[in-house]
Amino acid sequence: MKWNKYTLKTRTEAEDLISSMMQDAGIEGIEIEDKVPLSQREKEQMFVDILPEGPADDGVAYISFYLEPDADQEEMLERVREGLKEIAGWGVEIGEATIQASKTEDKDWINNWKEFFHQFYVDDILIKPSWEEVKPEDREKLLIQIDPGTAFGTGMHETTQLCIRQLRKFLTPETELLDVGTGSGILSIISLKLGAKHAVGTDLDPCAVEAVRENMEVNGIDPTSFEMMIGNIITEKEIQDRVGYECYDIVVANILAEVLVPLTPVILSQLKPGGVYITSGIIDDKEDLVVETVKKCGLTVLEVTHQGEWVSVTARKEQ
Ligand SMILES: C[S@@+](CC[C@H](N)C(=O)[O-])C[C@H]1O[C@@H](n2cnc3c(N)ncnc32)[C@H](O)[C@@H]1O
């Protein structure tokens, strides 16, 4: 089926109001293109560290939406035009507000991303989406099922793989794990599958709750073995108290270097004496920054590992 695509040219300040007006009109799947740079918070959540310099923000935004060919196109476009008039009437700058029509060949554009996520290995661990079968030759492998969702962490990123390899070196059946920036829950789920005793995950992003719940279920993780807490462990005393002090054998944090710097002194009090701190999410030119931070906090660096342009620093808290 060919979908009809409509692209509205407008102004960035009107994006939110127009998107919600379109949703109220019954349009699903809106795409927004603009040149507004990402905020620091968005970069942290999307795990973007180095971005190429983009073009300057000219205030122009394009909002695209799709309609099935048998939907009443004119009626929907009329609703959108009425909505635009109303928004303009509130004094909001909506710019040209022209709507350009085109067709998309794509039959299943909503599920298209599935084409790009296939099963893969991290050493002898098989990570696969739920819609793929396990091949007969992989039946003996440790299987982890992860569906890419709204939270970060399919296991394909180099930094996740660096953390998995370091976790394997230090996990024991007694391990109490703290997984800061847990995202999809992948690092805790793999650790529990490898025999860790218990995991606590924290994330800023509320989407992580549902993602972790689904991934725990599909991987048969006992709900009492993995607890999830939403909040900022760096700044929120309440989260620090709930997470608990000196009770973790391993803390893993796959977050950008800029977040690891303020996080490390906090983590120091959460780790048991002798506990291990595994970090990644560090782009190579920030390696020294994280190594220095870890040392300044009194931890002993055990190992620095690399994959592509990414780095992992593992350190131990003294007894
Ligand atoms: C790169 S993802 C890591 C996801 C997963 N642990 C992995 O290794 O694939 C980083 C995660 O850290 C979270 N995050 C960023 N700053 C944080 C903070 N201060 N406290 C808790 N989580 C944070 C983001 O929301 C994101 O889910």
Short mmCIF file of C-alpha atoms and ligand atoms in Angstrom, two decimals:
data_model
loop_
_atom_site.label_atom_id
_atom_site.label_comp_id
_atom_site.label_asym_id
_atom_site.label_seq_id
_atom_site.Cartn_x
_atom_site.Cartn_y
_atom_site.Cartn_z
CA MET A 1 0.00 0.00 0.00
CA LYS A 2 1.25 3.48 -0.86
CA TRP A 3 0.69 6.01 1.91
CA ASN A 4 -0.01 9.65 1.18
CA LYS A 5 2.54 11.86 2.83
CA TYR A 6 1.82 15.50 3.70
CA THR A 7 4.53 17.90 4.81
CA LEU A 8 3.64 21.16 6.50
CA LYS A 9 6.20 23.97 6.48
CA THR A 10 5.96 25.98 9.69
CA ARG A 11 8.02 27.56 12.51
CA THR A 12 9.74 25.75 15.38
CA GLU A 13 7.81 27.73 18.02
CA ALA A 14 4.55 26.25 16.69
CA GLU A 15 5.74 22.58 16.51
CA ASP A 16 4.29 21.38 19.81
CA LEU A 17 0.90 23.01 19.38
CA ILE A 18 0.57 21.79 15.78
CA SER A 19 1.63 18.23 16.68
CA SER A 20 -0.95 17.99 19.43
CA MET A 21 -3.62 19.55 17.20
CA MET A 22 -2.82 16.87 14.56
CA GLN A 23 -3.01 14.10 17.16
CA ASP A 24 -6.38 15.44 18.34
CA ALA A 25 -7.53 15.38 14.71
CA GLY A 26 -6.75 11.64 14.61
CA ILE A 27 -3.37 11.68 12.84
CA GLU A 28 -0.84 9.10 14.05
CA GLY A 29 2.90 9.01 13.39
CA ILE A 30 4.06 12.59 13.05
CA GLU A 31 7.65 13.39 12.03
CA ILE A 32 9.27 16.71 12.84
CA GLU A 33 12.40 18.02 11.12
CA ASP A 34 14.07 21.19 12.31
CA LYS A 35 17.54 22.55 13.01
CA VAL A 36 17.14 23.12 16.74
CA PRO A 37 20.32 21.76 18.41
CA LEU A 38 19.87 18.97 21.02
CA SER A 39 19.90 20.05 24.66
CA GLN A 40 22.48 18.52 27.05
CA ARG A 41 19.71 16.41 28.62
CA GLU A 42 18.57 15.13 25.19
CA LYS A 43 22.18 14.25 24.33
CA GLU A 44 22.54 12.29 27.57
CA GLN A 45 19.33 10.42 27.01
CA MET A 46 20.05 9.69 23.35
CA PHE A 47 23.65 8.90 24.14
CA VAL A 48 25.04 11.31 21.64
CA ASP A 49 28.44 12.69 22.53
CA ILE A 50 30.11 14.14 19.49
CA LEU A 51 27.79 15.63 16.92
CA PRO A 52 28.87 17.10 13.60
CA GLU A 53 28.28 20.83 13.48
CA GLY A 54 24.76 21.19 12.05
CA PRO A 55 23.39 24.06 9.99
CA ALA A 56 22.29 27.10 11.98
CA ASP A 57 18.72 27.05 13.29
CA ASP A 58 16.66 29.17 10.91
CA GLY A 59 13.43 28.64 12.85
CA VAL A 60 11.85 26.61 10.02
CA ALA A 61 10.22 23.28 10.87
CA TYR A 62 8.69 20.62 8.64
CA ILE A 63 5.97 18.44 10.15
CA SER A 64 5.08 15.35 8.08
CA PHE A 65 2.16 13.02 8.54
CA TYR A 66 0.82 10.04 6.61
CA LEU A 67 -2.71 9.11 5.57
CA GLU A 68 -3.92 5.81 4.16
CA PRO A 69 -5.07 6.26 0.53
CA ASP A 70 -8.67 5.29 1.33
CA ALA A 71 -8.92 7.83 4.20
CA ASP A 72 -10.86 10.99 3.36
CA GLN A 73 -7.85 13.16 2.49
CA GLU A 74 -9.72 16.42 1.96
CA GLU A 75 -11.65 16.13 5.22
CA MET A 76 -8.45 15.52 7.21
CA LEU A 77 -6.57 18.31 5.45
CA GLU A 78 -9.47 20.65 6.15
CA ARG A 79 -9.31 19.75 9.85
CA VAL A 80 -5.58 20.48 9.84
CA ARG A 81 -6.10 23.85 8.09
CA GLU A 82 -8.81 24.78 10.61
CA GLY A 83 -6.49 23.78 13.47
CA LEU A 84 -3.70 25.92 11.99
CA LYS A 85 -6.02 28.92 11.75
CA GLU A 86 -7.00 28.48 15.38
CA ILE A 87 -3.35 28.29 16.50
CA ALA A 88 -2.48 31.38 14.42
CA GLY A 89 -5.44 33.14 16.06
CA TRP A 90 -3.76 32.65 19.46
CA GLY A 91 -0.90 34.81 18.20
CA VAL A 92 1.49 31.90 17.56
CA GLU A 93 3.86 32.38 14.59
CA ILE A 94 2.99 29.48 12.23
CA GLY A 95 5.03 30.68 9.24
CA GLU A 96 4.07 29.77 5.65
CA ALA A 97 1.84 26.89 6.77
CA THR A 98 1.91 25.37 3.28
CA ILE A 99 1.17 21.65 2.91
CA GLN A 100 3.00 19.64 0.26
CA ALA A 101 1.62 16.24 -0.79
CA SER A 102 3.73 13.25 -1.90
CA LYS A 103 3.49 9.45 -1.91
CA THR A 104 5.60 6.95 -0.02
CA GLU A 105 6.30 3.52 -1.50
CA ASP A 106 6.69 2.08 1.93
CA LYS A 107 4.04 -0.53 2.74
CA ASP A 108 4.96 -0.89 6.39
CA TRP A 109 6.87 2.21 7.35
CA ILE A 110 5.93 1.86 11.03
CA ASN A 111 7.68 -1.50 11.36
CA ASN A 112 10.49 -0.80 8.93
CA TRP A 113 13.11 -0.49 11.68
CA LYS A 114 12.75 -4.23 12.28
CA GLU A 115 14.75 -4.76 9.09
CA PHE A 116 17.77 -3.25 10.81
CA PHE A 117 17.80 -5.24 14.06
CA HIS A 118 18.86 -8.86 13.73
CA GLN A 119 20.34 -11.38 16.12
CA PHE A 120 24.03 -11.01 16.89
CA TYR A 121 26.63 -12.35 19.29
CA VAL A 122 28.66 -10.82 22.08
CA ASP A 123 31.25 -13.60 22.35
CA ASP A 124 29.14 -16.66 23.28
CA ILE A 125 25.99 -14.71 24.20
CA LEU A 126 23.27 -14.65 21.54
CA ILE A 127 21.18 -11.46 21.63
CA LYS A 128 18.07 -11.59 19.50
CA PRO A 129 14.79 -9.77 18.92
CA SER A 130 11.69 -11.77 19.87
CA TRP A 131 10.50 -12.13 16.26
CA GLU A 132 13.54 -14.15 15.15
CA GLU A 133 14.08 -17.90 15.63
CA VAL A 134 17.09 -19.46 17.39
CA LYS A 135 19.14 -21.46 14.86
CA PRO A 136 19.73 -25.12 15.81
CA GLU A 137 23.51 -24.53 16.17
CA ASP A 138 22.82 -21.78 18.75
CA ARG A 139 20.66 -23.83 21.12
CA GLU A 140 23.50 -24.13 23.68
CA LYS A 141 24.30 -20.41 23.72
CA LEU A 142 23.21 -18.07 26.49
CA LEU A 143 20.15 -16.44 24.93
CA ILE A 144 19.06 -12.88 25.69
CA GLN A 145 15.94 -11.51 24.03
CA ILE A 146 15.75 -7.75 23.64
CA ASP A 147 13.29 -5.84 21.53
CA PRO A 148 14.44 -2.35 20.67
CA GLY A 149 11.92 -0.06 22.30
CA THR A 150 11.91 3.44 23.61
CA ALA A 151 14.73 2.86 26.14
CA PHE A 152 18.39 2.63 25.09
CA GLY A 153 20.18 -0.71 25.06
CA THR A 154 19.86 -3.43 22.42
CA GLY A 155 23.42 -4.60 23.07
CA MET A 156 24.59 -3.56 19.62
CA HIS A 157 26.44 -0.50 20.86
CA GLU A 158 30.17 -0.92 21.54
CA THR A 159 29.87 0.55 25.05
CA THR A 160 27.22 -2.00 26.09
CA GLN A 161 29.47 -4.79 24.81
CA LEU A 162 32.46 -3.39 26.71
CA CYS A 163 30.36 -3.44 29.91
CA ILE A 164 29.13 -7.00 29.27
CA ARG A 165 32.72 -8.28 28.94
CA GLN A 166 33.83 -6.51 32.14
CA LEU A 167 30.77 -7.72 34.08
CA ARG A 168 31.62 -11.32 33.13
CA LYS A 169 35.08 -10.95 34.66
CA PHE A 170 33.81 -9.85 38.09
CA LEU A 171 30.34 -11.42 38.57
CA THR A 172 29.88 -14.13 41.20
CA PRO A 173 26.72 -15.86 42.51
CA GLU A 174 26.87 -13.40 45.46
CA THR A 175 26.93 -10.27 43.31
CA GLU A 176 24.64 -7.40 44.26
CA LEU A 177 24.63 -5.19 41.15
CA LEU A 178 23.75 -1.53 40.71
CA ASP A 179 23.08 -0.65 37.06
CA VAL A 180 23.05 3.15 36.68
CA GLY A 181 21.37 4.25 33.43
CA THR A 182 19.83 0.84 32.98
CA GLY A 183 17.80 1.76 29.83
CA SER A 184 16.35 -1.47 28.43
CA GLY A 185 17.78 -3.39 31.41
CA ILE A 186 20.18 -5.31 29.20
CA LEU A 187 23.20 -5.22 31.54
CA SER A 188 21.22 -6.33 34.60
CA ILE A 189 19.38 -9.04 32.65
CA ILE A 190 22.63 -10.48 31.29
CA SER A 191 24.22 -10.32 34.76
CA LEU A 192 21.27 -12.14 36.35
CA LYS A 193 21.34 -14.75 33.56
CA LEU A 194 25.05 -15.19 34.23
CA GLY A 195 24.26 -15.90 37.89
CA ALA A 196 24.37 -12.57 39.77
CA LYS A 197 22.24 -12.62 42.90
CA HIS A 198 20.32 -9.35 42.61
CA ALA A 199 20.21 -6.14 40.56
CA VAL A 200 18.96 -2.60 41.09
CA GLY A 201 18.54 -0.40 38.02
CA THR A 202 18.19 3.39 37.97
CA ASP A 203 17.43 5.68 35.06
CA LEU A 204 16.28 9.24 34.44
CA ASP A 205 13.98 8.09 31.68
CA PRO A 206 10.55 6.84 32.82
CA CYS A 207 10.32 4.78 29.57
CA ALA A 208 12.91 2.47 31.13
CA VAL A 209 10.29 1.06 33.55
CA GLU A 210 8.13 -0.49 30.85
CA ALA A 211 11.12 -1.55 28.74
CA VAL A 212 12.73 -3.30 31.73
CA ARG A 213 9.45 -4.98 32.68
CA GLU A 214 8.95 -6.36 29.17
CA ASN A 215 12.56 -7.49 28.81
CA MET A 216 12.54 -9.17 32.23
CA GLU A 217 9.39 -11.05 31.34
CA VAL A 218 10.58 -12.27 27.96
CA ASN A 219 13.87 -13.42 29.53
CA GLY A 220 12.18 -15.21 32.43
CA ILE A 221 13.82 -13.03 35.12
CA ASP A 222 12.37 -13.49 38.61
CA PRO A 223 10.74 -10.10 39.44
CA THR A 224 12.16 -10.19 42.98
CA SER A 225 15.71 -10.25 41.64
CA PHE A 226 15.60 -6.94 39.73
CA GLU A 227 14.31 -3.67 41.13
CA MET A 228 13.94 -0.49 39.05
CA MET A 229 14.07 3.09 40.34
CA ILE A 230 13.47 6.25 38.30
CA GLY A 231 15.28 9.47 39.20
CA ASN A 232 18.64 11.16 39.09
CA ILE A 233 21.01 9.36 41.44
CA ILE A 234 23.53 12.21 41.11
CA THR A 235 21.27 14.93 42.48
CA GLU A 236 18.40 13.20 44.33
CA LYS A 237 19.16 12.20 47.91
CA GLU A 238 15.91 10.21 47.98
CA ILE A 239 17.15 7.96 45.15
CA GLN A 240 20.57 7.60 46.79
CA ASP A 241 18.85 6.52 50.03
CA ARG A 242 16.57 4.04 48.23
CA VAL A 243 19.51 2.58 46.31
CA GLY A 244 21.37 2.19 49.60
CA TYR A 245 24.94 2.70 50.84
CA GLU A 246 27.92 0.31 50.74
CA CYS A 247 25.74 -2.54 49.51
CA TYR A 248 26.93 -3.22 45.94
CA ASP A 249 29.68 -5.57 44.81
CA ILE A 250 29.53 -4.08 41.31
CA VAL A 251 28.25 -0.76 40.01
CA VAL A 252 28.02 -0.53 36.21
CA ALA A 253 27.38 2.80 34.49
CA ASN A 254 27.29 3.07 30.72
CA ILE A 255 26.75 6.83 30.48
CA LEU A 256 28.59 9.71 28.85
CA ALA A 257 31.86 10.92 30.41
CA GLU A 258 30.25 14.24 31.40
CA VAL A 259 27.75 12.29 33.52
CA LEU A 260 30.37 9.88 34.91
CA VAL A 261 32.35 12.80 36.37
CA PRO A 262 29.66 13.91 38.87
CA LEU A 263 28.38 10.32 39.24
CA THR A 264 31.64 8.76 40.46
CA PRO A 265 31.82 10.40 43.94
CA VAL A 266 28.18 9.38 44.50
CA ILE A 267 28.84 5.79 43.47
CA LEU A 268 31.80 5.57 45.82
CA SER A 269 29.44 5.60 48.80
CA GLN A 270 27.10 3.04 47.21
CA LEU A 271 29.91 0.50 46.56
CA LYS A 272 30.96 -2.01 49.21
CA PRO A 273 34.62 -1.71 50.24
CA GLY A 274 36.47 -3.80 47.66
CA GLY A 275 33.60 -3.36 45.17
CA VAL A 276 34.14 -2.90 41.44
CA TYR A 277 33.03 0.11 39.37
CA ILE A 278 32.60 -0.55 35.63
CA THR A 279 32.12 2.50 33.42
CA SER A 280 31.70 2.93 29.71
CA GLY A 281 30.02 5.41 27.38
CA ILE A 282 33.35 7.20 27.14
CA ILE A 283 34.43 8.48 23.73
CA ASP A 284 38.19 8.00 23.34
CA ASP A 285 39.29 11.58 23.83
CA LYS A 286 37.52 11.65 27.22
CA GLU A 287 39.40 8.57 28.52
CA ASP A 288 41.86 10.66 30.58
CA LEU A 289 39.04 12.70 32.10
CA VAL A 290 37.30 9.58 33.45
CA VAL A 291 40.55 7.88 34.57
CA GLU A 292 41.54 11.05 36.47
CA THR A 293 38.08 11.36 38.04
CA VAL A 294 38.12 7.75 39.21
CA LYS A 295 41.63 8.18 40.70
CA LYS A 296 40.72 11.47 42.40
CA CYS A 297 37.83 9.68 44.11
CA GLY A 298 40.34 7.22 45.58
CA LEU A 299 39.47 4.22 43.37
CA THR A 300 42.22 2.03 41.90
CA VAL A 301 42.04 1.63 38.12
CA LEU A 302 42.09 -2.10 37.28
CA GLU A 303 41.68 -2.02 33.52
CA VAL A 304 40.95 0.25 30.57
CA THR A 305 39.44 -1.53 27.54
CA HIS A 306 38.58 -0.25 24.07
CA GLN A 307 36.21 -1.12 21.25
CA GLY A 308 36.16 1.14 18.19
CA GLU A 309 36.32 4.71 19.44
CA TRP A 310 34.73 3.81 22.79
CA VAL A 311 36.39 3.18 26.14
CA SER A 312 35.54 1.35 29.37
CA VAL A 313 37.31 2.06 32.67
CA THR A 314 37.07 -0.51 35.48
CA ALA A 315 38.21 0.40 39.00
CA ARG A 316 38.09 -0.97 42.55
CA LYS A 317 37.16 0.75 45.80
CA GLU A 318 39.81 0.06 48.42
CA GLN A 319 38.94 -2.24 51.37
C1 LIG B 1 23.88 4.65 26.96
S1 LIG B 1 22.43 4.38 27.79
C2 LIG B 1 22.87 2.83 28.55
C3 LIG B 1 21.75 1.79 28.47
C4 LIG B 1 22.17 0.39 28.87
N1 LIG B 1 22.62 0.37 30.25
C5 LIG B 1 23.27 -0.13 27.97
O1 LIG B 1 24.39 -0.31 28.46
O2 LIG B 1 23.03 -0.39 26.79
C6 LIG B 1 22.57 5.55 29.09
C7 LIG B 1 21.33 5.62 29.96
O3 LIG B 1 21.66 6.44 31.08
C8 LIG B 1 20.52 7.20 31.44
N2 LIG B 1 21.01 8.32 32.26
C9 LIG B 1 21.66 9.46 31.87
N3 LIG B 1 21.98 10.20 32.95
C10 LIG B 1 21.55 9.52 34.05
C11 LIG B 1 21.57 9.77 35.46
N4 LIG B 1 22.10 10.89 35.96
N5 LIG B 1 21.01 8.86 36.30
C12 LIG B 1 20.44 7.73 35.80
N6 LIG B 1 20.39 7.44 34.46
C13 LIG B 1 20.93 8.32 33.61
C14 LIG B 1 19.88 7.55 30.10
O4 LIG B 1 18.51 7.85 30.27
C15 LIG B 1 20.10 6.23 29.32
O5 LIG B 1 19.01 5.34 29.49
#
